[in-house]
Amino acid sequence: MSTPGTPAPVRTRIAPSPTGDPHVGTAYAALFNLAFARKHGGEFILRIEDTDRTRYVEGSEEQVFDTLRWLGFSWDQGPDVGGPAAPYRQSERLPTYREVAERLLADGHAYLCWCSSERLTQMRTRQQQLKMPTGYDRMCYGKTREERAELPGFTETPVIRMLVPDDARISFDDLIRGSITPPQPDDQVILKADGFPTYHLAVVVDDNAMGVTHVIRGEEWISSTAKHLLLYGWLGWTAPAYAHMPLLRNVDRSKISKRKNPAARLKWFQEEGYLPQALVNFLALMGYSMPDGREIFTFEEMTESFDFARVNPVGPVFDIDKLNWLNGHYLRTLDDEAFLAAAGPFLPAGLSPQDVRSLVVPLRERTKKLSELAEQLDWLAAETVTVAPADLAKHGLPAPDARTVLEAFAKNLEQLDPFEKDQITATLDRVVAESGLNRRRSFMTARLALVGKPVSPPLDDTMVALGAQRTAARLRQAAASLDG
Ligand code: GLU
């Protein structure tokens, strides 16, 4: 407890729902909540919002922990680390919500509603047909159970609804957007027939119980904030400050959803081979700008400069080209060992990091995301490769010359001991000079023979990776396969 006059320590939180693969928005919210809390020496809480039992997916809570940890995020309180406000899963806090809902009933701020879902659907359809605002029509308000039971569309188990005054236009000062007045809320359900709270009740009860001082969440929750502020007022609790982050958007400016964009799934970034530090930098850039305008910065640097005035309220477009550029940058900052370790899971089947060690420099230079390695290195994992005549015609030498140079390369290279980069380069240069053939086309011919395509790491590195025997075998095999 803080002493009067001392400002409460900053405490932020995220409250993801365990409804499947974690959404990229969860990492985005975590990043900004964490940066703000750390900037002020405060705490960051992870709470699991599992009150919607119909959308619950087994195992998704662990996926949230794992992906957030992968990003380097940690939390001071949460279901897995405990804390003074435990439990941190809403399904374990049910008695608290019921108690608060009953208090609101007793104080006249809420009422019981026995309307069946069929009746509510009919009501909504009628309102839409008549172009009226949709919202609960208060059929149950002021009625006893017996009175209501006489009327159609009655169910046995009631829900509890907020009684929202007709003039409840509530304004608040958003830390990113300034003054906002969301639309008038309707009589929102706060406790469902199954005894679980709705989001609106649970979020207010928990943010209060956990001493959350700043709620930083997506802009889609702005209209809910009006309901939350009503509840705070009725319960006599101090409301937190609010900051509504811009929504991440697709290039067509629609909201990023798992249905439309694979990048909505946090795991997609792992699968594609993005580094966590690149994703953190990218998410930070989606809405945050550094005082000096630079685009490459770390979480710590963002935290140091953090200020809501630097958050742009306009929905940032999810620009994968920018992410690829950032990831390429972060890959190039890795030393050889770190790059090989990161590359390991993305190598074609049968290859180990050791097998590509000789290629680490060109790979690191050219790779934007690690999933590209499968295609970049398919030739190394393959038993054999074939030379397409069209490729040879376009990039290489005519068949008789190609055969000559491939055989000369093979003969000279297999005599090399040791089979190392410098000796290989010297041998290639000497053989081409002696042959009098076009240098670029000669090397291209060898490249096609070794990798089967016109793009590869430098020829000498490619040969070291293949080893003397496979290099000579591929050169000879290609020579033998040429017509004419
Ligand atoms: N469960 C909500 C979500 O998934 C939390 C919203 C909030 O932060 O209040 O985003």
Coordinates of N, CA, C and O and ligand atoms in Angstrom, one line a residue, residues 13-19 25-26 29 33 47-50 55 90 199 203 207 215-218 220-221 224 228 242 244, ligand 1:
R13 N -0.5 -4.0 -17.4 CA -0.8 -5.4 -17.5 C -1.2 -5.7 -19.0 O -1.7 -4.8 -19.7
I14 N -1.1 -7.0 -19.4 CA -1.9 -7.4 -20.5 C -2.8 -8.5 -20.0 O -2.5 -9.2 -19.0
A15 N -3.9 -8.7 -20.8 CA -4.9 -9.7 -20.4 C -5.3 -10.6 -21.6 O -6.4 -10.5 -22.0
P16 N -4.4 -11.4 -22.1 CA -4.8 -12.1 -23.3 C -5.8 -13.3 -23.0 O -5.8 -13.8 -21.8
S17 N -6.5 -13.6 -24.0 CA -7.5 -14.7 -23.8 C -6.9 -16.0 -24.4 O -6.3 -15.9 -25.5
P18 N -7.0 -17.1 -23.8 CA -6.4 -18.3 -24.3 C -7.3 -18.9 -25.4 O -8.0 -20.0 -25.2
T19 N -7.3 -18.3 -26.5 CA -8.3 -18.8 -27.6 C -7.6 -19.3 -28.8 O -8.1 -19.2 -29.9
G25 N -1.1 -9.1 -31.8 CA -1.5 -7.9 -31.0 C -1.1 -8.1 -29.5 O -0.9 -7.1 -28.8
T26 N -1.0 -9.3 -29.1 CA -0.7 -9.6 -27.7 C 0.8 -9.2 -27.5 O 1.1 -8.5 -26.4
A29 N 0.8 -5.3 -27.5 CA 0.4 -4.7 -26.3 C 1.4 -4.9 -25.2 O 1.7 -4.0 -24.4
N33 N 3.2 -2.0 -22.9 CA 2.9 -2.0 -21.5 C 4.2 -2.2 -20.7 O 4.5 -1.6 -19.6
R47 N -2.1 -11.4 -17.0 CA -3.3 -12.0 -16.5 C -4.0 -12.8 -17.6 O -4.0 -12.4 -18.8
I48 N -4.6 -13.9 -17.3 CA -5.2 -14.7 -18.3 C -6.8 -14.5 -18.3 O -7.4 -14.8 -17.2
E49 N -7.3 -14.1 -19.4 CA -8.7 -13.8 -19.4 C -9.5 -14.9 -20.0 O -9.7 -15.0 -21.2
D50 N -9.8 -15.9 -19.2 CA -10.4 -17.1 -19.7 C -11.9 -17.3 -19.3 O -12.3 -18.4 -18.9
R55 N -14.8 -20.2 -26.2 CA -13.6 -19.9 -27.1 C -12.3 -20.5 -26.5 O -11.2 -20.3 -27.1
Q90 N -8.7 -15.7 -14.6 CA -10.0 -15.2 -14.2 C -10.9 -16.3 -13.8 O -11.8 -16.1 -12.9
Y199 N -16.3 -9.9 -19.9 CA -15.1 -9.1 -19.9 C -15.2 -7.8 -19.1 O -14.3 -7.5 -18.3
V203 N -12.7 -7.2 -16.1 CA -11.5 -6.4 -16.3 C -11.4 -5.3 -15.3 O -10.4 -4.9 -14.8
D207 N -8.4 -5.2 -12.6 CA -7.5 -4.1 -12.7 C -7.5 -3.3 -11.4 O -6.4 -2.9 -10.9
V215 N -3.9 1.4 -18.1 CA -4.4 0.4 -19.0 C -4.0 0.8 -20.4 O -4.4 1.8 -21.0
I216 N -3.1 0.0 -21.0 CA -2.6 0.3 -22.4 C -3.1 -0.8 -23.3 O -2.7 -2.0 -23.1
R217 N -4.0 -0.5 -24.1 CA -4.7 -1.6 -24.9 C -5.1 -1.1 -26.3 O -5.0 0.1 -26.6
G218 N -5.6 -2.0 -27.1 CA -5.9 -1.6 -28.5 C -7.1 -0.6 -28.6 O -8.0 -0.6 -27.7
E220 N -9.7 -0.8 -30.2 CA -11.0 -1.5 -30.4 C -11.7 -1.5 -29.0 O -12.9 -1.8 -29.0
W221 N -11.0 -1.2 -27.9 CA -11.6 -1.2 -26.6 C -12.1 0.2 -26.2 O -12.7 0.3 -25.0
S224 N -15.7 0.2 -24.9 CA -15.8 -0.5 -23.7 C -15.4 0.4 -22.5 O -15.9 0.2 -21.4
H228 N -16.6 0.6 -18.5 CA -15.7 0.4 -17.4 C -15.7 1.6 -16.4 O -15.7 1.4 -15.2
Y242 N -5.9 5.6 -19.1 CA -6.1 4.8 -20.3 C -5.2 5.3 -21.5 O -5.1 6.5 -21.7
H244 N -5.1 4.1 -25.5 CA -5.5 3.2 -26.5 C -4.6 3.2 -27.8 O -4.5 4.2 -28.4
Ligands
GLU1 N1 -8.7 -9.9 -23.3 C1 -8.6 -8.6 -24.0 C2 -7.7 -8.9 -25.2 O1 -7.6 -10.0 -25.6 C3 -8.0 -7.6 -23.0 C4 -8.4 -6.2 -23.3 C5 -7.9 -5.3 -22.3 O2 -6.7 -5.1 -22.3 O3 -8.7 -4.7 -21.5 O4 -7.2 -8.0 -25.8

